[in-house]
CSV table of C-alpha atoms in Angstrom, one decimal:
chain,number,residue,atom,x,y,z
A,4,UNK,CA,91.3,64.3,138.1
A,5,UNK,CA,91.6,66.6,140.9
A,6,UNK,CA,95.1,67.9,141.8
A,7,UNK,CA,96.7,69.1,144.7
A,8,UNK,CA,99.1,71.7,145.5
A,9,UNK,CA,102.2,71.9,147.4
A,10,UNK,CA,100.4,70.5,151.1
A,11,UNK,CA,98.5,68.0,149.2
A,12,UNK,CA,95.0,69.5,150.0
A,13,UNK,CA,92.8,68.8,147.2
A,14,UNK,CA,92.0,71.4,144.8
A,15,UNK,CA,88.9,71.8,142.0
A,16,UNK,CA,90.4,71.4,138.7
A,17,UNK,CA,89.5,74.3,136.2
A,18,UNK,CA,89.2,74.6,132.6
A,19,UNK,CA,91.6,73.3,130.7
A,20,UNK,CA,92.7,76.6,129.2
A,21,UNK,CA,96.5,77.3,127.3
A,22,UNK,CA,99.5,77.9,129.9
A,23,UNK,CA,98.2,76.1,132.8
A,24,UNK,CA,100.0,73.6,134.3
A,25,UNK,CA,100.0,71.4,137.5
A,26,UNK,CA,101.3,74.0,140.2
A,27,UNK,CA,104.3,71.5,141.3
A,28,UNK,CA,105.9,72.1,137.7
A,29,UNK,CA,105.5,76.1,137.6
A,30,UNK,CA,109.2,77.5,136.3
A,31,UNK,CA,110.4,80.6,138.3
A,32,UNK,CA,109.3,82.8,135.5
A,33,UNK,CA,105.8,81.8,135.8
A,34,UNK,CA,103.5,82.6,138.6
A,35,UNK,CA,100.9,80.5,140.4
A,36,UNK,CA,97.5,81.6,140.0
A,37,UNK,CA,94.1,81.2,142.1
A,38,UNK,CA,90.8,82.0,140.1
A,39,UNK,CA,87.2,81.2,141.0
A,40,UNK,CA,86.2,78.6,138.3
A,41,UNK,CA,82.5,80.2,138.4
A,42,UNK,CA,84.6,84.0,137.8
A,43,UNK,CA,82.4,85.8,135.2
A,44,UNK,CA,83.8,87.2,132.2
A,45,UNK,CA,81.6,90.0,131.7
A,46,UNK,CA,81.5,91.3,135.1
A,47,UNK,CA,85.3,90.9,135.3
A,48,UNK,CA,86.3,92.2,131.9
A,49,UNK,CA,89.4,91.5,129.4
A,50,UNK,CA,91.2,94.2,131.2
A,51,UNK,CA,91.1,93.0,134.5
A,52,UNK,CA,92.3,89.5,132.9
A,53,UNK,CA,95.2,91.4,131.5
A,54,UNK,CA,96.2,92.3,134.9
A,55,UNK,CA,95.4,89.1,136.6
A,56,UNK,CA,99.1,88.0,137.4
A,57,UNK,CA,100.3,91.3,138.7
A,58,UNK,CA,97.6,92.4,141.3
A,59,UNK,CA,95.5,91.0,144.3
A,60,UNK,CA,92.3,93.1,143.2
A,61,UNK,CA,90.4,89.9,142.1
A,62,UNK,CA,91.6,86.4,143.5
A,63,UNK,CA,93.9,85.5,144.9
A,64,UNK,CA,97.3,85.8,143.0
A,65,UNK,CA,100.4,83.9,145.3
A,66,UNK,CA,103.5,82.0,144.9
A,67,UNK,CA,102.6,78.1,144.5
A,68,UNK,CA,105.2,77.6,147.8
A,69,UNK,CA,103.1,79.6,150.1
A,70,UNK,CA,102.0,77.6,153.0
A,71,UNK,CA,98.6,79.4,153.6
A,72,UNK,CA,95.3,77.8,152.3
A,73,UNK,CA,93.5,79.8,149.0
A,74,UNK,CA,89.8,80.7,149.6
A,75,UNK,CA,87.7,77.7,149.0
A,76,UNK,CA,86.5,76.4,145.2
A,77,UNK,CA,89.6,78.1,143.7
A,78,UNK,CA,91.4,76.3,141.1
A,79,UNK,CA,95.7,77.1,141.0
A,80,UNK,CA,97.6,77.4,137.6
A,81,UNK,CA,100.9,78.5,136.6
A,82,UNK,CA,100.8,81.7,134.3
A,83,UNK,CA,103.9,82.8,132.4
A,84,UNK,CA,104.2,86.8,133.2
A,85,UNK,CA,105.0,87.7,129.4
A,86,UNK,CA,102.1,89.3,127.9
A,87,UNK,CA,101.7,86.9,124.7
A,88,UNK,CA,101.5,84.4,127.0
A,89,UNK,CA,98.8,86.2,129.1
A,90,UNK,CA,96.5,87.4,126.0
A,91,UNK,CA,96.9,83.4,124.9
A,92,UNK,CA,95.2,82.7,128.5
A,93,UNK,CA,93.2,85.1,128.1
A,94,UNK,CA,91.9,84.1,124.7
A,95,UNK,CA,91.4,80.2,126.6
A,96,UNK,CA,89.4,81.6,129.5
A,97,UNK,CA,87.1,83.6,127.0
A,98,UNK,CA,86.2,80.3,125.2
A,99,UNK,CA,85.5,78.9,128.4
A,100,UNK,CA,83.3,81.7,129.0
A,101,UNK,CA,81.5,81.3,125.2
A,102,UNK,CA,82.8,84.8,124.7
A,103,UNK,CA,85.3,85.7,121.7
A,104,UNK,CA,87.1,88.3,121.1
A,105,UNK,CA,85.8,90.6,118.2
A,106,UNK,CA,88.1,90.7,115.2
A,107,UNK,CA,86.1,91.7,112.7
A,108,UNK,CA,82.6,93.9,112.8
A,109,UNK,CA,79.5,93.2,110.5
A,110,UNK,CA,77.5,96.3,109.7
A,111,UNK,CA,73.9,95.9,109.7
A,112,UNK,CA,72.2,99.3,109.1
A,113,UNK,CA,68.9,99.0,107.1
A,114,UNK,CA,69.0,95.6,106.9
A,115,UNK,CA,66.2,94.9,108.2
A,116,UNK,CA,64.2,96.8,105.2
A,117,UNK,CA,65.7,94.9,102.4
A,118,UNK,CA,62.4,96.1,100.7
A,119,UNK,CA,64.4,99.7,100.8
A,120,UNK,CA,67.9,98.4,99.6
A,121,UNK,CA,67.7,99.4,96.1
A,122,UNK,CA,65.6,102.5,96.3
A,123,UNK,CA,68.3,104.0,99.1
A,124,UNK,CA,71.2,102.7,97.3
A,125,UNK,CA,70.5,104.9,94.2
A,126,UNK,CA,69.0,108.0,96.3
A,127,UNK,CA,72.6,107.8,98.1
A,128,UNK,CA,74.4,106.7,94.9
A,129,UNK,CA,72.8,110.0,93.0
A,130,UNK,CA,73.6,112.2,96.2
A,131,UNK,CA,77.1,110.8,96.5
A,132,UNK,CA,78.1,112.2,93.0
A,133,UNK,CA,76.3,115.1,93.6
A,134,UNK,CA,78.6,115.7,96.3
A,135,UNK,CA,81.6,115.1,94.0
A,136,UNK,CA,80.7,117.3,90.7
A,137,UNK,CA,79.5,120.3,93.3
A,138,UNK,CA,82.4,120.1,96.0
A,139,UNK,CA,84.8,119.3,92.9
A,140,UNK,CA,83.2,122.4,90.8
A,141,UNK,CA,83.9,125.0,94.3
A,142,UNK,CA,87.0,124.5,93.9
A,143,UNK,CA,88.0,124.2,90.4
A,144,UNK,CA,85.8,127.9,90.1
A,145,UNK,CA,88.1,129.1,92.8
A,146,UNK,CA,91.0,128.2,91.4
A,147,UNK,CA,89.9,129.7,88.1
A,148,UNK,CA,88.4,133.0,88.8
A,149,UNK,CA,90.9,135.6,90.5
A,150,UNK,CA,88.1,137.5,92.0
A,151,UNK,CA,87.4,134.8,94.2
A,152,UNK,CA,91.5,134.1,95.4
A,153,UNK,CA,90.9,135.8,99.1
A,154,UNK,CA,91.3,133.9,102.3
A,155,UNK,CA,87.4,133.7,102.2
A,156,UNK,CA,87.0,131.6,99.4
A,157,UNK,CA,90.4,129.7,99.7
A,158,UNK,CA,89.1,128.6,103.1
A,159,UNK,CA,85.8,127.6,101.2
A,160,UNK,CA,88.0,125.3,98.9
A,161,UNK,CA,89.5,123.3,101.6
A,162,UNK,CA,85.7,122.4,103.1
A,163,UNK,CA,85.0,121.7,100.0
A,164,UNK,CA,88.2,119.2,99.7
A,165,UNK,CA,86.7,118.0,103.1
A,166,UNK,CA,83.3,117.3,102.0
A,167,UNK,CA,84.8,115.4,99.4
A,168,UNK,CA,87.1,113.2,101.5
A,169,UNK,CA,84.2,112.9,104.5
A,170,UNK,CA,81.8,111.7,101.8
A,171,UNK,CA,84.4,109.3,100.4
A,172,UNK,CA,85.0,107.9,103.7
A,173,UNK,CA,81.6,106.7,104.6
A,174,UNK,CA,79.0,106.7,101.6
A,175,UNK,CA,80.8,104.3,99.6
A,176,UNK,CA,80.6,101.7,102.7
A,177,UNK,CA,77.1,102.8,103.2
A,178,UNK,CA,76.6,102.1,99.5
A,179,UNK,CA,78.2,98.2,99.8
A,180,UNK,CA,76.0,97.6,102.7
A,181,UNK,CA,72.6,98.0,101.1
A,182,UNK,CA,73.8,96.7,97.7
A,183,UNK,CA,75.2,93.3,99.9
A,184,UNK,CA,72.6,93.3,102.5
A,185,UNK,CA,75.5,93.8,105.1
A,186,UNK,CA,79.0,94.2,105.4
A,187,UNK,CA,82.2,92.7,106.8
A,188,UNK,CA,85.2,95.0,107.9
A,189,UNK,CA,88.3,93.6,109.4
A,190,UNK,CA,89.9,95.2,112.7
A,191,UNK,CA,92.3,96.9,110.8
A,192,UNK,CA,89.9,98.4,108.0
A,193,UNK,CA,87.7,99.5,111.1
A,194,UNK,CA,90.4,101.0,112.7
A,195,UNK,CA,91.4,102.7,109.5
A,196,UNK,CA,88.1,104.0,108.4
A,197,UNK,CA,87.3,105.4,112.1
A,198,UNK,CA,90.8,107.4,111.8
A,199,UNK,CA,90.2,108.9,108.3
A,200,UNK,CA,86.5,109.9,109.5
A,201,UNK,CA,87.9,111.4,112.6
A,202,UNK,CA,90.3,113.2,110.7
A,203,UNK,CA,88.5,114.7,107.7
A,204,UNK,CA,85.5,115.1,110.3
A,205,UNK,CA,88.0,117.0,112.7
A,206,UNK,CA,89.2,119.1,109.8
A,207,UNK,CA,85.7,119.8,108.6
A,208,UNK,CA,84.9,122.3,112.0
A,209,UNK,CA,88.1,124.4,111.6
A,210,UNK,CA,87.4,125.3,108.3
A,211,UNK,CA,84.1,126.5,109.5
A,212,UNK,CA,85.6,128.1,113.0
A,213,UNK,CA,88.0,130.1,110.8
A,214,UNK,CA,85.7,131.1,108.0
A,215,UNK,CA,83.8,132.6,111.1
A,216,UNK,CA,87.1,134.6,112.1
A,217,UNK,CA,87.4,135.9,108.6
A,218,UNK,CA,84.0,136.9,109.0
A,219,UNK,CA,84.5,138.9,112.0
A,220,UNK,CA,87.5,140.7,110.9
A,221,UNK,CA,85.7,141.4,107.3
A,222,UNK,CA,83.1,143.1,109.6
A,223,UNK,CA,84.4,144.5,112.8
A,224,UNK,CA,88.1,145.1,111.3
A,225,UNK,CA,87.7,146.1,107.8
A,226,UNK,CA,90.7,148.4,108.0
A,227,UNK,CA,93.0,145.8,109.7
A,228,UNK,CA,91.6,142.4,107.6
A,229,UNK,CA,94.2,142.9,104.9
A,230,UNK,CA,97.3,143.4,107.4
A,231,UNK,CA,95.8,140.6,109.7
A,232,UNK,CA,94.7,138.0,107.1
A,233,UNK,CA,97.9,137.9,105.0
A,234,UNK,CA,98.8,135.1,102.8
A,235,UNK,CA,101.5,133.8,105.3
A,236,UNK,CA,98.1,133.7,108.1
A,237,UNK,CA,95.4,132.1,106.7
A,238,UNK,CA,98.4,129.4,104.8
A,239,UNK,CA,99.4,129.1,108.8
A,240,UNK,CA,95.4,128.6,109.8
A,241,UNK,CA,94.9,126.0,107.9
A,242,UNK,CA,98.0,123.6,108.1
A,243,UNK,CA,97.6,124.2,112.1
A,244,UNK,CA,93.6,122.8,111.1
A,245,UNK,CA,95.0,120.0,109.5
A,246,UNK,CA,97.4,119.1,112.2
A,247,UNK,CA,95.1,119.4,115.2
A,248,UNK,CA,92.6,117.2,113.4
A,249,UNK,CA,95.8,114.8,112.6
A,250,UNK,CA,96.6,114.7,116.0
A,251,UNK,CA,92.8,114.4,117.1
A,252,UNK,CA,92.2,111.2,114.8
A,253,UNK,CA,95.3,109.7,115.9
A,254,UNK,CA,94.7,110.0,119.2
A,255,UNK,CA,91.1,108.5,119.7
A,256,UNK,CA,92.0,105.9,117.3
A,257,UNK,CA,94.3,104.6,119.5
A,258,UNK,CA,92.1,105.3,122.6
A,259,UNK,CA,89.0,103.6,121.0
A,260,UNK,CA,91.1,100.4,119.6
A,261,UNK,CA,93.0,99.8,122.5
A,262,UNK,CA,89.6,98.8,123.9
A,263,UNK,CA,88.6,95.3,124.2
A,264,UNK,CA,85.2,94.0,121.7
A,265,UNK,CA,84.0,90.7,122.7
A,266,UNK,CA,80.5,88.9,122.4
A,267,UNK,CA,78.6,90.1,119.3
A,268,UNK,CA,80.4,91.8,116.2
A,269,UNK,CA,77.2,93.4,114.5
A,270,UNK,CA,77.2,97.1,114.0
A,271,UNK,CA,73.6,99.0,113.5
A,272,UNK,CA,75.4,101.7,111.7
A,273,UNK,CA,76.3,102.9,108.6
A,274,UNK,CA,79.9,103.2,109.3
A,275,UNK,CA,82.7,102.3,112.2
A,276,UNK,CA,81.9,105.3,114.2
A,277,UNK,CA,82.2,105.7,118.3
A,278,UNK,CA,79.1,105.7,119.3
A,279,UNK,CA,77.9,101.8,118.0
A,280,UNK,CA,81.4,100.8,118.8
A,281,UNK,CA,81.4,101.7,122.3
A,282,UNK,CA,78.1,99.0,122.7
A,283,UNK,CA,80.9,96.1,121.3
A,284,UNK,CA,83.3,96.7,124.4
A,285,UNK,CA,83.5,94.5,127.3
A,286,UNK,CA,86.1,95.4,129.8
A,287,UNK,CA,87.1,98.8,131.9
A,288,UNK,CA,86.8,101.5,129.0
A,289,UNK,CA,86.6,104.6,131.9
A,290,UNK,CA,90.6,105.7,130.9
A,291,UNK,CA,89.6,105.6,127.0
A,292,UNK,CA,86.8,107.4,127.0
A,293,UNK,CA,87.9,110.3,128.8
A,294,UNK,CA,90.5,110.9,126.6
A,295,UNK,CA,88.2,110.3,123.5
A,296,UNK,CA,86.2,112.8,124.8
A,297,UNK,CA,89.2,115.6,126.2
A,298,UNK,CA,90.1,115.6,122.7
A,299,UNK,CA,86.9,115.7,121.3
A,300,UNK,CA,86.6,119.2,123.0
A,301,UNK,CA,89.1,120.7,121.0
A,302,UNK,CA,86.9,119.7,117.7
A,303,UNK,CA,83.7,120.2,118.3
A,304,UNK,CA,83.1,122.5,121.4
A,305,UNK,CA,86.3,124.9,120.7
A,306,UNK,CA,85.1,125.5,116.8
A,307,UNK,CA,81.7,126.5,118.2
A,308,UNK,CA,83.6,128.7,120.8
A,309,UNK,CA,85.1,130.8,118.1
A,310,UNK,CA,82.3,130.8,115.8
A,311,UNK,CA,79.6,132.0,118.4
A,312,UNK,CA,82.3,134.7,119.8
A,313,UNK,CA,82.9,135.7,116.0
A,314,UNK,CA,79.0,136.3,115.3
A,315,UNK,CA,78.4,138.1,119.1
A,316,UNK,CA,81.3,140.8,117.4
A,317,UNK,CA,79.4,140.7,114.1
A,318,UNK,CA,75.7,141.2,115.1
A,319,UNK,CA,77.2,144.1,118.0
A,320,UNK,CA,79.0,145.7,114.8
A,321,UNK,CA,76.2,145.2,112.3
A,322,UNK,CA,73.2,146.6,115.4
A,323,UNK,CA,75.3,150.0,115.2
A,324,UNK,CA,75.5,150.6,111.6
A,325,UNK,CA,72.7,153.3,111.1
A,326,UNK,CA,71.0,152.4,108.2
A,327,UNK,CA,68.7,149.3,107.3
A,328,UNK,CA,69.8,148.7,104.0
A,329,UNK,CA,73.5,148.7,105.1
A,330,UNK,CA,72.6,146.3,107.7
A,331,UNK,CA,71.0,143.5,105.9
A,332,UNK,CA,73.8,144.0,103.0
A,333,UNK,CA,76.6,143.5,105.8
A,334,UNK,CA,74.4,140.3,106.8
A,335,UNK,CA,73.8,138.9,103.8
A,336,UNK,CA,77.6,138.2,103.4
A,337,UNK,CA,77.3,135.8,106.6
A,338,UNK,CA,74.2,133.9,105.8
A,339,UNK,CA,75.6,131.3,103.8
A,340,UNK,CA,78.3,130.6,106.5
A,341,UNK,CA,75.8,130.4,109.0
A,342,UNK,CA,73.3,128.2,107.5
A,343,UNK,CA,76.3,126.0,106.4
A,344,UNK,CA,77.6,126.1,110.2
A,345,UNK,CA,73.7,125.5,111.7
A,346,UNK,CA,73.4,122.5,110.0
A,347,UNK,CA,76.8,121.1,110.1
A,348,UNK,CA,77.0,121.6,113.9
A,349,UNK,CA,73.6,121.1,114.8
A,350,UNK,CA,74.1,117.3,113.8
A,351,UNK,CA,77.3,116.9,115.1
A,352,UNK,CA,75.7,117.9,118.8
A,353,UNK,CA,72.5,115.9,118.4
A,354,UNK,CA,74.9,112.7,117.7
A,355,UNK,CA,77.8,113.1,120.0
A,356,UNK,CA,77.0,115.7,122.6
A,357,UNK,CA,73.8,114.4,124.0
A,358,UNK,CA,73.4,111.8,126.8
A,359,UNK,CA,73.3,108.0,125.8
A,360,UNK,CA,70.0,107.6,127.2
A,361,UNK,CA,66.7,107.1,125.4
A,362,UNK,CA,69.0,107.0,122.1
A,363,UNK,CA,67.1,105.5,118.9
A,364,UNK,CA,69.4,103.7,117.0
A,365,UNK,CA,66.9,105.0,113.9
A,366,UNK,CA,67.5,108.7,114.7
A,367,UNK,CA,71.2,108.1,115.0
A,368,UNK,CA,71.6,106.8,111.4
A,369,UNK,CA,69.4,109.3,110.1
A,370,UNK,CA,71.4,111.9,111.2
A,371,UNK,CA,74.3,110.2,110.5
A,372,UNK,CA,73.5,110.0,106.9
A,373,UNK,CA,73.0,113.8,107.1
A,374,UNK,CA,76.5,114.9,108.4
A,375,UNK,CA,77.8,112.1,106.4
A,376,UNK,CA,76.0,112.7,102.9
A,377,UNK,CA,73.5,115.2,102.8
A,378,UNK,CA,75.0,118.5,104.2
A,379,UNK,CA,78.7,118.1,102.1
A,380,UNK,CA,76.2,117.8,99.2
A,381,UNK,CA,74.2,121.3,100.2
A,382,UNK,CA,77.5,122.9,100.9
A,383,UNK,CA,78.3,123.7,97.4
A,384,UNK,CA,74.6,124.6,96.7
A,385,UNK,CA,74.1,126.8,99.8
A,386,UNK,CA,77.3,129.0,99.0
A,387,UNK,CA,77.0,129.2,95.3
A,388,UNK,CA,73.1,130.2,95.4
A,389,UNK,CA,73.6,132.7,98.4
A,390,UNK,CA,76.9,134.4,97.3
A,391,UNK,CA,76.8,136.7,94.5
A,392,UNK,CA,81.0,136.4,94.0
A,393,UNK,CA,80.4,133.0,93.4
A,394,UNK,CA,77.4,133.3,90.6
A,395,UNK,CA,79.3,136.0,89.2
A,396,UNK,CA,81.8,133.7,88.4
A,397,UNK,CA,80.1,130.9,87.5
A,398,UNK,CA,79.1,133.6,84.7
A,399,UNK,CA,81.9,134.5,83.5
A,400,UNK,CA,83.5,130.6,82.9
A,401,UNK,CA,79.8,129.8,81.4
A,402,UNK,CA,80.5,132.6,79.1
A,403,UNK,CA,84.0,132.1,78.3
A,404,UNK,CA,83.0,128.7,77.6
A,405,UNK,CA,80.2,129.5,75.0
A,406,UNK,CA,82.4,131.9,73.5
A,407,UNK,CA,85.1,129.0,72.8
């Protein structure tokens, strides 16, 4: 039945969606409202509904008493202000729409080779534990070898604590989606796995940034390093490392799940990262993202900052050192930080500093499993094999342990 408002003029009744009433009966807490029926979801976004009963920008949003006419084909509801009442509305105009809102996400990567399921799940199952006994034996060798107690190597144990807690983040999903064909994570466990891989991923540069600073004064300061690089110092380093990646995650968490996901819940990725979740939203996301990214600077960007400013000192220091052999000696004690660094960072840009166009979605979870399972197994490998500290030592426990 069509209904009329206060003049009687007839109006286009619209769908019969939660909180909307004939406009005679709206209380003076609720607010008459004029939509288009044929108002598109996706073009106006969840945000925009959100906002609906407090602005003019779309409609026509009026007291039901006022005398003047609403532009023609508009339907007029009563909306209660209060926000439940509004995301309940919200919800009702969706399902008119055929949209829903996403509350929970289906991962999908490699499904579509279920030829390949059990062949990758043990190549990432072997790598995985890998990852544990080498990151796991860095720092129990550290911890046992006295030599090695130097704000070099204790910086070395917490990336190897890193590695272990990145890995444990994301391979063991990656693991139950190829052993299940496909997995299903709640909002919440989502939200939770995109913080802790933000977090550990955030914390996984400083190390790195600072191992380059204790680099540089090892070379260029050799007489200050012990008066600069105290105890107290590198202790300070890394609890400020773990609190800028605390307040990193936190941050873009919130930024990213504030967002609104509606239409299709399928991720073509390994984990609940930015990149595939940005696809899902529907909705203004310009605020979000700007702050995902400001704060992504201070991760990414700023740890490459101090790293290539740390090696521009190093290879100025090491070109005036006179003789050949000194300078490939002074070298050698960087290699294994910069291969570690080149690989690390090098897929980290190629996956979040690079345009959006002409992305594969096959190159993205390749590199993906890189950063995610391939370099925090190589880390223990690539500074046990290129650092003669570390062999030694590995000597000595092998001995001891023969000997007992």
């Amino acid at each position: 039945m069509p209904h009329r408002d206060g003049r009687g003029s007839k109006r286009s009744k619209g769908p019969d969606l939660p909180l909307m009433m004939s406009p005679s009966v709206c209380s003076p807490a609720q607010q008459c409202t004029y939509y288009p029926p044929h108002m598109q979801m996706k073009t106006l976004g969840l945000s925009k509904i959100k906002r609906l009963s407090q602005t003019h920008s779309y409609g026509l949003m009026e007291p039901c008493k006022a005398a003047r006419r609403p532009l023609p084909d508009t339907a007029c509801w009563c909306l209660d202000l209060g926000l439940p009442s509004l995301l309940n509305w919200t919800t009702g105009v969706m399902a008119e729409m055929n949209l829903t809102l996403v509350t929970k996400f289906l991962l999908i990567a490699f499904t579509e080779y279920p030829e390949w399921a059990l062949p990758l799940f043990l190549l990432f199952l072997f790598m995985y534990l890998i990852t544990l006994l080498g990151n796991l034996g860095m720092i129990i060798l550290i911890r046992m070898d006295q030599q090695l107690h130097t704000p070099m190597y204790f910086l070395l144990s917490h990336l190897a604590f890193m590695d272990i807690c990145y890995s444990s983040v994301t391979v063991p999903q990656m693991l139950a989606v190829l052993l299940e064909h496909g997995a299903t994570l709640s909002y919440t466990r989502c939200a939770a796995q995109f913080f802790l891989f933000t977090f550990f991923g955030s914390i996984d540069c400083y190390p790195l940034a600072l191992m380059a600073y204790d680099r540089y004064l090892a070379v260029c300061q050799p007489l200050l390093y012990v008066t600069i690089m105290t105890q107290q110092a590198h202790l300070s380093l890394v609890a400020g490392a773990y609190v800028a990646g605390l307040v990193s995650a936190l941050v873009r968490t919130v930024s990213a799940f504030t967002l609104s996901f509606c239409g299709t819940n399928e991720i073509d990725f390994i984990f609940c990262d930015l990149p595939p979740l940005l696809k899902l939203t529907c909705g203004e996301s310009y605020t979000q993202e700007v702050v995902i990214i400001v704060f992504a600077v201070f991760v990414i960007p700023a740890s490459m900052v101090v790293i290539l400013v740390s090696y521009l000192f190093i290879i100025v220091a090491i070109l005036r050192i006179p003789s050949a052999g000194s300078r490939a000696k002074t070298f050698s004690t960087c290699t294994s930080h910069l291969t570690a660094v080149s690989l690390f960072f090098g897929t980290l840009i190629f996956m979040y500093l690079r345009g959006n166009s002409g992305q594969s979605l096959e190159k993205n979870r390749v590199v993906s499993v890189l950063y995610t399972a391939v370099i925090p197994m190589l880390n223990p490998l690539i500074y046990s094999l290129r650092n003669k500290e570390v062999k030694e030592a590995l000597r000595k426990i092998l001995h001891r342990a023969k000997l007992s």
